[in-house]
Tab-separated table of C-alpha atoms in Angstrom:
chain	number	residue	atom	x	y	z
W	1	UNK	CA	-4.959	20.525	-32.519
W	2	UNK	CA	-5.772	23.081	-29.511
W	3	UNK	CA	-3.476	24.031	-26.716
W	4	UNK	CA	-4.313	20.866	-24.275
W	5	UNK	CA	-3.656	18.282	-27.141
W	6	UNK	CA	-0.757	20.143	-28.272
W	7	UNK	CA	0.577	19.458	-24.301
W	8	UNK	CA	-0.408	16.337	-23.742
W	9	UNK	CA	1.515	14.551	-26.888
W	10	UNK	CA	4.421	16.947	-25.307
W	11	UNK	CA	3.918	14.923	-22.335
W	12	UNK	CA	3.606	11.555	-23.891
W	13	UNK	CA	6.941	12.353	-26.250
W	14	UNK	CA	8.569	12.793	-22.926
W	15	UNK	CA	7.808	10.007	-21.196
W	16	UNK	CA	8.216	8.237	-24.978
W	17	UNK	CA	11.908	9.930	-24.569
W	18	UNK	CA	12.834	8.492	-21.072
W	19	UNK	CA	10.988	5.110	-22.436
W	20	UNK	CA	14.781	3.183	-21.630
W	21	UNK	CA	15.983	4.884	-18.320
W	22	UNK	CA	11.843	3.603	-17.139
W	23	UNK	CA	12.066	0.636	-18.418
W	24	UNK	CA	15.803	-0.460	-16.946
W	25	UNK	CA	14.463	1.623	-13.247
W	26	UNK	CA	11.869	-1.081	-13.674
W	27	UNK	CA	13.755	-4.043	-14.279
W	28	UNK	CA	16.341	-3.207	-11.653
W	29	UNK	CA	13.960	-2.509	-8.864
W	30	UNK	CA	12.432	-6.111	-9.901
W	31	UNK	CA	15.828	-7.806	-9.822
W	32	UNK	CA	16.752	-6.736	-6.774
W	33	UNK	CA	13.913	-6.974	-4.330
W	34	UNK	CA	14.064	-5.300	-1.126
W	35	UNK	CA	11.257	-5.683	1.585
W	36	UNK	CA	9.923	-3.004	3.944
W	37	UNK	CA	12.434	-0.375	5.128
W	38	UNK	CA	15.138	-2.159	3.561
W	39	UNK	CA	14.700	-0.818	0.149
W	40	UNK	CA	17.562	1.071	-0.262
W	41	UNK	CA	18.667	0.263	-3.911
W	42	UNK	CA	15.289	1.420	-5.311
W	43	UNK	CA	14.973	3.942	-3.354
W	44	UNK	CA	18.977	5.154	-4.466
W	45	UNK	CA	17.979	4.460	-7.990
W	46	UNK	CA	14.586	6.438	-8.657
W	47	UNK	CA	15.862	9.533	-6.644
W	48	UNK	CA	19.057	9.845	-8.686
W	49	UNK	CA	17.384	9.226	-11.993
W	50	UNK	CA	15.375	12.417	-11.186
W	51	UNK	CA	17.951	14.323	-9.279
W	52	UNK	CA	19.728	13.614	-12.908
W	53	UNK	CA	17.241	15.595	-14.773
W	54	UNK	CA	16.920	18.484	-12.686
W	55	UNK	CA	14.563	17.637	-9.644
W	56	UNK	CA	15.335	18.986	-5.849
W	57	UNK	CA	16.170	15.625	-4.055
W	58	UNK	CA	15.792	15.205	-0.250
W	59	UNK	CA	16.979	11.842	0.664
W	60	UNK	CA	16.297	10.056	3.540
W	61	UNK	CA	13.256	12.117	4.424
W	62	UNK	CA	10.642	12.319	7.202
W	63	UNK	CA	12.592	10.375	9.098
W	64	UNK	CA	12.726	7.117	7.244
W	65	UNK	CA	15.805	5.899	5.903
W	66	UNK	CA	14.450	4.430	2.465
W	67	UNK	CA	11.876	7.491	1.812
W	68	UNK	CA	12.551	10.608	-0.331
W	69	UNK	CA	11.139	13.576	-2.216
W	70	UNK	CA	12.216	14.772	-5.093
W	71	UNK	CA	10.598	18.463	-6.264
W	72	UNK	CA	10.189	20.100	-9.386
W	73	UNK	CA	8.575	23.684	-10.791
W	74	UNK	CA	7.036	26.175	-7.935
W	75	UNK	CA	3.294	26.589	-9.155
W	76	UNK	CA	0.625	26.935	-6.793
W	77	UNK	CA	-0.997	23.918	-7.388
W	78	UNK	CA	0.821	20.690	-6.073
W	79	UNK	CA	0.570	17.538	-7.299
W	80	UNK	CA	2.063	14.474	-5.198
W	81	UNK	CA	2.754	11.571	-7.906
W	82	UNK	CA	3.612	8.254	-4.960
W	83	UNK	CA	5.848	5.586	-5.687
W	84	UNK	CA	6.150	2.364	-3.952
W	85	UNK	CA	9.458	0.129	-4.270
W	86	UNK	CA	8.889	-2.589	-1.711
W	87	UNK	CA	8.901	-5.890	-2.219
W	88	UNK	CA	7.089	-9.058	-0.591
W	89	UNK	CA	9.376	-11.431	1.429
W	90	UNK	CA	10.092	-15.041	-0.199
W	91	UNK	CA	8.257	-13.840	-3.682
W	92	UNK	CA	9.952	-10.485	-4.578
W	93	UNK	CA	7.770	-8.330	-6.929
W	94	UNK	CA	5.044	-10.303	-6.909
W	95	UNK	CA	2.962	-7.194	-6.326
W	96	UNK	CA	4.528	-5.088	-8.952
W	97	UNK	CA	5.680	-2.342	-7.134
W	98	UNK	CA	8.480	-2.167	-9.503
W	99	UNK	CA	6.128	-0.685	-12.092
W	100	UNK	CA	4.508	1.467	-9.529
W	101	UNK	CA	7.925	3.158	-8.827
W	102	UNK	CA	8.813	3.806	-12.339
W	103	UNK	CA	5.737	4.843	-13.861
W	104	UNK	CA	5.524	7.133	-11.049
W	105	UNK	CA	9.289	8.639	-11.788
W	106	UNK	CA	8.115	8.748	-15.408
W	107	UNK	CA	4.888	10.675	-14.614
W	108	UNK	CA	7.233	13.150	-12.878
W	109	UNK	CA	9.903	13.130	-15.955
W	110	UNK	CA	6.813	14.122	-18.392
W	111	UNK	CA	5.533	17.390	-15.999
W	112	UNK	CA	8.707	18.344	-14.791
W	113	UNK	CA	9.528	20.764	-17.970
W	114	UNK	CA	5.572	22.023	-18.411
W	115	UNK	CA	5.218	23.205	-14.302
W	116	UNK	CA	5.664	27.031	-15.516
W	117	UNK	CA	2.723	27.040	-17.992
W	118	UNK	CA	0.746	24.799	-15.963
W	119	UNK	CA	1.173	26.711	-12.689
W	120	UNK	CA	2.277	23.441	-10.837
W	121	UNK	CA	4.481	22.040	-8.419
W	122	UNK	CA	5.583	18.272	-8.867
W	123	UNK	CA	6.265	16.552	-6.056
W	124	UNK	CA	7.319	12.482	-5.968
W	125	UNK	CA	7.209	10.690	-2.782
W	126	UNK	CA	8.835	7.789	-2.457
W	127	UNK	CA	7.083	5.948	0.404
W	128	UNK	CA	8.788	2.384	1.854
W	129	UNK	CA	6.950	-0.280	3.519
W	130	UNK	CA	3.717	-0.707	1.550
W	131	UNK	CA	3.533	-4.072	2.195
W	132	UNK	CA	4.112	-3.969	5.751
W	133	UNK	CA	4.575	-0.944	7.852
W	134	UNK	CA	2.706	1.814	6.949
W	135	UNK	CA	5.291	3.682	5.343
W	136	UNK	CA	2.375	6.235	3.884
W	137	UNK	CA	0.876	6.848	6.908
W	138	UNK	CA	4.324	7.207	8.716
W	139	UNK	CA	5.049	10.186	6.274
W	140	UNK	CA	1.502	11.279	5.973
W	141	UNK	CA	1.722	11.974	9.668
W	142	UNK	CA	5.531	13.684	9.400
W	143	UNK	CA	4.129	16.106	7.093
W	144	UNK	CA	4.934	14.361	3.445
W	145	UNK	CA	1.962	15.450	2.004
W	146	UNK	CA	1.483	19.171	3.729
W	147	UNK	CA	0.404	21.327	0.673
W	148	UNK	CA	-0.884	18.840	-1.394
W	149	UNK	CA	-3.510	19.795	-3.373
W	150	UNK	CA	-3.640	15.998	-5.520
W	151	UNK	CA	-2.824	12.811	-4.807
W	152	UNK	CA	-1.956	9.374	-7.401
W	153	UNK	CA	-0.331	6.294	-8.232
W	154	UNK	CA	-1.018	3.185	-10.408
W	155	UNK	CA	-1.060	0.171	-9.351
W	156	UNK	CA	-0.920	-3.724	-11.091
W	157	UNK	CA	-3.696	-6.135	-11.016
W	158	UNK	CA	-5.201	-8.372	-13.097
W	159	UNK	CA	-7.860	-6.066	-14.290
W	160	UNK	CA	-8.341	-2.261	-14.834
W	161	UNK	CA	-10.093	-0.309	-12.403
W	162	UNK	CA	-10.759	3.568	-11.968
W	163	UNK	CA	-12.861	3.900	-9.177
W	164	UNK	CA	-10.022	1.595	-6.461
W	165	UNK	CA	-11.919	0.867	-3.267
W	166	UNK	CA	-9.919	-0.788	-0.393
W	167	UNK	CA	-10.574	-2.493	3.256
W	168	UNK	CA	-9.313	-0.440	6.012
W	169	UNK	CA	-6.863	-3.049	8.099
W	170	UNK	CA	-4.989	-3.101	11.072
W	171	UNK	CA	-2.814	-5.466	12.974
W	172	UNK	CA	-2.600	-6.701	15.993
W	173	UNK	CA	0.099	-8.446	18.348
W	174	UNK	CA	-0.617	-10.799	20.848
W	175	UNK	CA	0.971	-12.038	24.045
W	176	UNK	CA	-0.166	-14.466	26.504
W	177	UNK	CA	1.972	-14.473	30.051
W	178	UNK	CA	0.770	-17.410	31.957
W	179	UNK	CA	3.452	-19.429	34.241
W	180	UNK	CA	4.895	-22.680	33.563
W	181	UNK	CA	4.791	-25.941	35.275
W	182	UNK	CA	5.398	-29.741	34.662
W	183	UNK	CA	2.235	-31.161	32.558
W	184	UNK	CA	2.656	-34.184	34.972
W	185	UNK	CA	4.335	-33.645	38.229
W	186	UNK	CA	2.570	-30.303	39.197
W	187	UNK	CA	0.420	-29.134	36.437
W	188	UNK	CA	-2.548	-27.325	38.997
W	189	UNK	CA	0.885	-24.855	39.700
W	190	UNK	CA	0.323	-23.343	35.861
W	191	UNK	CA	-1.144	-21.293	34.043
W	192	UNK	CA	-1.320	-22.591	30.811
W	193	UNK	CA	-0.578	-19.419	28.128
W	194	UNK	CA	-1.778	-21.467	25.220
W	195	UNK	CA	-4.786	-22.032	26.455
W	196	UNK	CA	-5.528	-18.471	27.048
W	197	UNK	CA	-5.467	-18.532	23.424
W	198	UNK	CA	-7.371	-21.209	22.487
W	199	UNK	CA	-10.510	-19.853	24.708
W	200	UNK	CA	-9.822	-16.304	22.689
W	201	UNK	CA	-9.806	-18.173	19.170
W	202	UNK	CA	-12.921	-19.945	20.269
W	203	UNK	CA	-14.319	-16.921	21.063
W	204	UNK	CA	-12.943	-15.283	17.725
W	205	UNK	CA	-14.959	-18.085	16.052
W	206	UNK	CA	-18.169	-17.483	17.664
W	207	UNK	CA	-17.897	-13.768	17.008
W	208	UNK	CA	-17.298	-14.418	13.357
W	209	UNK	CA	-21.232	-15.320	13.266
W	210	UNK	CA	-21.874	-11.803	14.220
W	211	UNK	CA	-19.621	-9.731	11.874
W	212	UNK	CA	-21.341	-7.851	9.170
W	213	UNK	CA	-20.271	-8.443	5.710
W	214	UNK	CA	-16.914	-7.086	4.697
W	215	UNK	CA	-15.248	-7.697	8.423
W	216	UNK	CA	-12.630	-10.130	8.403
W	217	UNK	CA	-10.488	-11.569	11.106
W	218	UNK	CA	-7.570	-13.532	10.845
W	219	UNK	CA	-4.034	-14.854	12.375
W	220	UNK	CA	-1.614	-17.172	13.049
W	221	UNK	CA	-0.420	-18.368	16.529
W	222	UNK	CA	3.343	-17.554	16.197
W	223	UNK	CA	4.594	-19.825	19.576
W	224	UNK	CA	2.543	-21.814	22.237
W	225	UNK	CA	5.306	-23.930	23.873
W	226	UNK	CA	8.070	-26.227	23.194
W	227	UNK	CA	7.638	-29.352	24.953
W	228	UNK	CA	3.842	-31.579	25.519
W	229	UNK	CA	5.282	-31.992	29.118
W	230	UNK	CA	5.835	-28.206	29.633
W	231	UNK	CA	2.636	-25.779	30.331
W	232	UNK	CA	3.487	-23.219	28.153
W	233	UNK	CA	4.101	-19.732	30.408
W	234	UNK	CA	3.981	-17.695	27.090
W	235	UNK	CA	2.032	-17.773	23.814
W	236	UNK	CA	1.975	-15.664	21.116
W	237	UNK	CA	-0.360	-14.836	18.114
W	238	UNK	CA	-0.393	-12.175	14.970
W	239	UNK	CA	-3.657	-10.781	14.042
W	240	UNK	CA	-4.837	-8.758	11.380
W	241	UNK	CA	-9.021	-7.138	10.751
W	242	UNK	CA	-10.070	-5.510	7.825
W	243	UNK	CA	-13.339	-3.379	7.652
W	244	UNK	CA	-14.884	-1.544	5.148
W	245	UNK	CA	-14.219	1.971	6.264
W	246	UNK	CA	-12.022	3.416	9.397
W	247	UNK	CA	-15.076	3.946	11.570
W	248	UNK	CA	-16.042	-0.200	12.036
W	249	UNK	CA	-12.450	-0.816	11.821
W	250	UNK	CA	-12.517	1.003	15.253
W	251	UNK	CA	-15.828	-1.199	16.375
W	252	UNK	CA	-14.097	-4.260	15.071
W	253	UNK	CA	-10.728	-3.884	17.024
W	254	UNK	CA	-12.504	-3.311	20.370
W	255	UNK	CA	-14.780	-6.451	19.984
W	256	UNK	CA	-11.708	-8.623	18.773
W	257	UNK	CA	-9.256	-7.056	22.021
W	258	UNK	CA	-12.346	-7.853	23.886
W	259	UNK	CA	-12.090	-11.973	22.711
W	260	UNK	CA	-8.454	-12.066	23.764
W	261	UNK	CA	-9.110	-10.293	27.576
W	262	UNK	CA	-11.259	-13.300	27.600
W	263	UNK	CA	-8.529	-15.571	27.356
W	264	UNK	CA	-6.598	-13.980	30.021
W	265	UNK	CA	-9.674	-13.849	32.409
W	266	UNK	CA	-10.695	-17.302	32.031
W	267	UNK	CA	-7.390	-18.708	32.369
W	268	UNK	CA	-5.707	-16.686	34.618
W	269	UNK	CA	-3.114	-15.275	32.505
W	270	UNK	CA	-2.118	-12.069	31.887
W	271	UNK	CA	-2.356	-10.871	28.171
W	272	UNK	CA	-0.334	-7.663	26.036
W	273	UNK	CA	-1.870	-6.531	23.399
W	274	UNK	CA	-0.247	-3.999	20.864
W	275	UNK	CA	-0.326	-2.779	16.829
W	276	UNK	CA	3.033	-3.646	15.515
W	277	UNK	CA	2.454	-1.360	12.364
W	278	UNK	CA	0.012	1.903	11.994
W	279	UNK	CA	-3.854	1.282	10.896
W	280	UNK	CA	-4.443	0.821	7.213
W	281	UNK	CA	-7.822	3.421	6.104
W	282	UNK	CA	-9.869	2.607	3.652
W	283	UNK	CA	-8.809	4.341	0.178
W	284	UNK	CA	-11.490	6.832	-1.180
W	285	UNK	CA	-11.319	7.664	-4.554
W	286	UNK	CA	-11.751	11.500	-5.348
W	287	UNK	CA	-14.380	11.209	-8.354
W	288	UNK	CA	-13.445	14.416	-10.108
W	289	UNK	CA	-9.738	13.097	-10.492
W	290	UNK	CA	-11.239	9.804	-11.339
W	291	UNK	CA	-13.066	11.368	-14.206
W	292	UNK	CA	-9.699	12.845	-15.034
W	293	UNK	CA	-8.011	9.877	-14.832
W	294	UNK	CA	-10.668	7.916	-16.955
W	295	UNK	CA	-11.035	9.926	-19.676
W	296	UNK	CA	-7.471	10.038	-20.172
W	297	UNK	CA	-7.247	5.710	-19.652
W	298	UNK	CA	-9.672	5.952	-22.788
W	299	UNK	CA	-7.392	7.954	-24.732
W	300	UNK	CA	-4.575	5.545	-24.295
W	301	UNK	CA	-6.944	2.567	-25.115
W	302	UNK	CA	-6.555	1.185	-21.490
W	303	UNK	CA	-9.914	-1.599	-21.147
W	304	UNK	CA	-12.698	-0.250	-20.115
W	305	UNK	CA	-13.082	-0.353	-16.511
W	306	UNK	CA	-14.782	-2.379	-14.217
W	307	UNK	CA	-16.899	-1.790	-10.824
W	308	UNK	CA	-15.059	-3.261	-7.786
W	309	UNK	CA	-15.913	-3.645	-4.039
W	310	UNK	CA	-13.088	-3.981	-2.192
W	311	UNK	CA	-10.557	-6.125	-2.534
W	312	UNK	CA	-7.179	-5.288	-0.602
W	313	UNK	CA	-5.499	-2.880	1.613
W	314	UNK	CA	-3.298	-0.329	0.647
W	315	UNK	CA	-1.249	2.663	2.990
W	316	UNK	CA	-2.437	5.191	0.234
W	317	UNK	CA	-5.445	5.288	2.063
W	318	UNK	CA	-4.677	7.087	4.615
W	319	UNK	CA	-3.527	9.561	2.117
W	320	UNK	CA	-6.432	10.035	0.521
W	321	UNK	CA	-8.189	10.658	3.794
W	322	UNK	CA	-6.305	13.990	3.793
W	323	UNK	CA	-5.761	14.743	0.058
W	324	UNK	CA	-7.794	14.381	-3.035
W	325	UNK	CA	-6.361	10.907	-4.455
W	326	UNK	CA	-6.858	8.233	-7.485
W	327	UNK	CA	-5.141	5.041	-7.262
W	328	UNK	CA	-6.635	3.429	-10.426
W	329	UNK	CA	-5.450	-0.388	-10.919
W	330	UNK	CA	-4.089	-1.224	-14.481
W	331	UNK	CA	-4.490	-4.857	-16.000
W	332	UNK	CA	-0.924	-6.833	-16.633
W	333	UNK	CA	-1.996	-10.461	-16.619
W	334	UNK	CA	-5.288	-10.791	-18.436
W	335	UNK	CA	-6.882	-12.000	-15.167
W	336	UNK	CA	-4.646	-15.076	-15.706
W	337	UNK	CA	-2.809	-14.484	-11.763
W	338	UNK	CA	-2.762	-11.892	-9.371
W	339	UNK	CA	-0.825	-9.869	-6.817
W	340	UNK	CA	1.210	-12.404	-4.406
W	341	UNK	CA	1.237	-14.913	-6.489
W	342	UNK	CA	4.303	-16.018	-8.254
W	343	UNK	CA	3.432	-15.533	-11.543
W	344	UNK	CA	2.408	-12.183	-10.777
W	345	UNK	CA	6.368	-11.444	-10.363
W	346	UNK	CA	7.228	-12.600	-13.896
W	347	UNK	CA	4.399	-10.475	-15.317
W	348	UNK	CA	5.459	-7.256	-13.725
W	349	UNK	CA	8.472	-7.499	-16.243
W	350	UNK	CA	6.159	-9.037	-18.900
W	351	UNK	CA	5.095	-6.786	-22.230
W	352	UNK	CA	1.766	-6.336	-21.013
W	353	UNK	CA	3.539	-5.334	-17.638
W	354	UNK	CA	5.534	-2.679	-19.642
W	355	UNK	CA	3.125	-1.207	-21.238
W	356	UNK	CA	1.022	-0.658	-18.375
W	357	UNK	CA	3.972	0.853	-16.610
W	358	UNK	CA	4.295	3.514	-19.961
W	359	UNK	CA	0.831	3.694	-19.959
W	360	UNK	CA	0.543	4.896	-15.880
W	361	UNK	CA	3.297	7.687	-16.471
W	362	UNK	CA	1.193	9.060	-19.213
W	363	UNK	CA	-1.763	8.708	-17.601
W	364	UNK	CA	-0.734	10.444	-14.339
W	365	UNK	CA	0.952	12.771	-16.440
W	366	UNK	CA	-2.140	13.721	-18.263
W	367	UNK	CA	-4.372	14.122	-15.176
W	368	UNK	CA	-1.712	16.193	-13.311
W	369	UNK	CA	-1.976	18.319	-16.105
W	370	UNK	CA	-5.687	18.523	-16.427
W	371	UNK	CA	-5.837	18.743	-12.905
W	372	UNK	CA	-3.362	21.846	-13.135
W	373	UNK	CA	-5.460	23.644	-15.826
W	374	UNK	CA	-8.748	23.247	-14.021
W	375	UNK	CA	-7.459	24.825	-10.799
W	376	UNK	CA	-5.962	27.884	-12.633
């Protein structure tokens, strides 16, 4: 056995060792789901479980109530390992961020004794409002990740993937002023807010004919009056467009702002238009971490792999925009449900679930460590 193989079952018996305290982290986190910016508990619970074993806790941090960082060795290579404790509203952890949180804390667990011999700093960021918010690109900009030299999580789906591509999204808020009048008595006195909408969802719908593949626009109209004898002075609609990379994301937002200033011009109306929650980017996968990370999967007898275009958003991202990042997907349902779907919440404390969330702390721990040795 050389040196390397001799550290790397060190690093499995670890996470092997704190296989319970994961496991009941987990299982908490899931029983108690707590959406964006409210997750208090699971924030609370994965900090003090690694302030317990020796780990320099800041908590709140950055600014954000339910983020922290907890720090371990003083090498000159840092590693961020992210975890994610949100959950979705009306379906819990039925995204499995529960297993993203511990595997994460376990990852850190594993390295935490090694940093002097591998020359590295460990550093776990717990980052809130996945789902909705932005939380990593909130922290990304208050200086979470200043220093990093590596980037990773793991993530549940319902297949394995190394090489994790993702849509850059963003959001948009929109809200019609028009003025009000009686549909009957005076009706040529309004201006009718909703249908400064409709003429920009028409317009959305011709303009869908001209999108390239890969950019997607969609929304719901959130209120467009209250009575059929009322013009509506106010309607409002939420937004969201996804694009393959930042750059049309940009393209895309201007031609989709454009559609709704149509509505206001046509109808007279006036029209606000603002992001409720920062831009999504698209997540780039750094391939020599992903060779890391894959050669390590194999070792654990994780599936093979397969070749994905893009198939969701994620605030880790941004991150890897800035820092060398993986954010390989690991398979917990057999392809039988995925992510925001019910069943999706029982499976992240499923067996299969389990094991992938064992599997990720290794895993991480393993390329953190390879990772570590290459950059001495």
């Amino acid at each position: 056995m050389t040196a390397a193989d001799g550290l790397k079952a060190a690093l499995r018996d670890r996470v092997r060792a704190h296989q319970e305290d994961l496991l009941t982290l987990s299982r908490r986190i899931h029983g108690h789901p707590e959406t964006a910016f409210a997750e208090h508990r699971a924030a609370a619970w994965c900090a003090d479980l690694l302030r317990e074993h020796g780990f320099d806790v800041i908590a709140p941090a950055y600014g954000l109530d339910t983020a922290f960082t907890a720090t371990a060795g003083s090498g000159p290579v840092t590693v961020a390992v992210v975890c994610e404790y949100d959950a979705l509203p009306g379906l819990g952890h039925a995204c499995g961020h529960n297993l993203i949180a511990a595997a994460g804390v376990g990852a850190a667990l594993a390295l935490a004794p090694h940093t002097g011999e591998l020359g590295l700093t460990v550093r776990v960021v717990g980052t809130p409002a996945e789902e909705r918010g932005g939380g990593k690109a909130l922290l990304l900009e208050a200086g979470a990740f200043d220093g990093v030299d590596a980037a990773m999580m793991v993530h549940p789906c319902p297949f394995e993937v190394a090489d994790f591509r993702s849509f850059a999204l963003g959001t948009l808020s929109v809200a019609y002023t028009g003025r009000s009048a009686h549909a009957s008595l005076d009706p040529y006195e309004g201006r009718n807010a909703a249908d400064a909408l409709t003429v920009a969802q028409v317009a959305l719908g011709l303009l869908r004919q001209q999108l390239p593949p890969g950019w997607k626009v969609h929304g719901v109209t959130t209120g467009a009056g209250t009575a059929p004898n009322l013009i509506p002075g106010r309607a409002t609609a939420e937004y969201e467009i996804r694009a393959s990379a930042a750059e049309d994301l940009r393209e895309l937002r201007e031609r989709v702002e454009a559609c709704f200033r149509a509505g206001a011009l046509a109808t007279g109306c006036e029209v606000e238009l603002t992001r409720p929650e920062p831009d999504y980017l698209d997540f780039r996968t750094d391939p020599g971490l992903s060779a890391l990370w894959q050669a390590n999967a194999r070792a654990l007898g994780r599936p093979e792999p397969l070749r994905r275009e893009a198939f969701a958003c994620t605030d880790m991202g941004n991150v890897s925009h800035v820092v060398p990042s993986i954010h390989p997907v690991l398979d917990i349902t057999g392809g039988a449900c995925g992510p925001h779907e019910a069943e999706f919440a029982e499976a992240a404390v499923s067996p299969m679930g389990e094991r992938a969330l064992l599997d990720g702390a290794v895993g991480m721990a393993w390329t953190a460590a390879d990772f570590a040795a290459a950059r001495a």
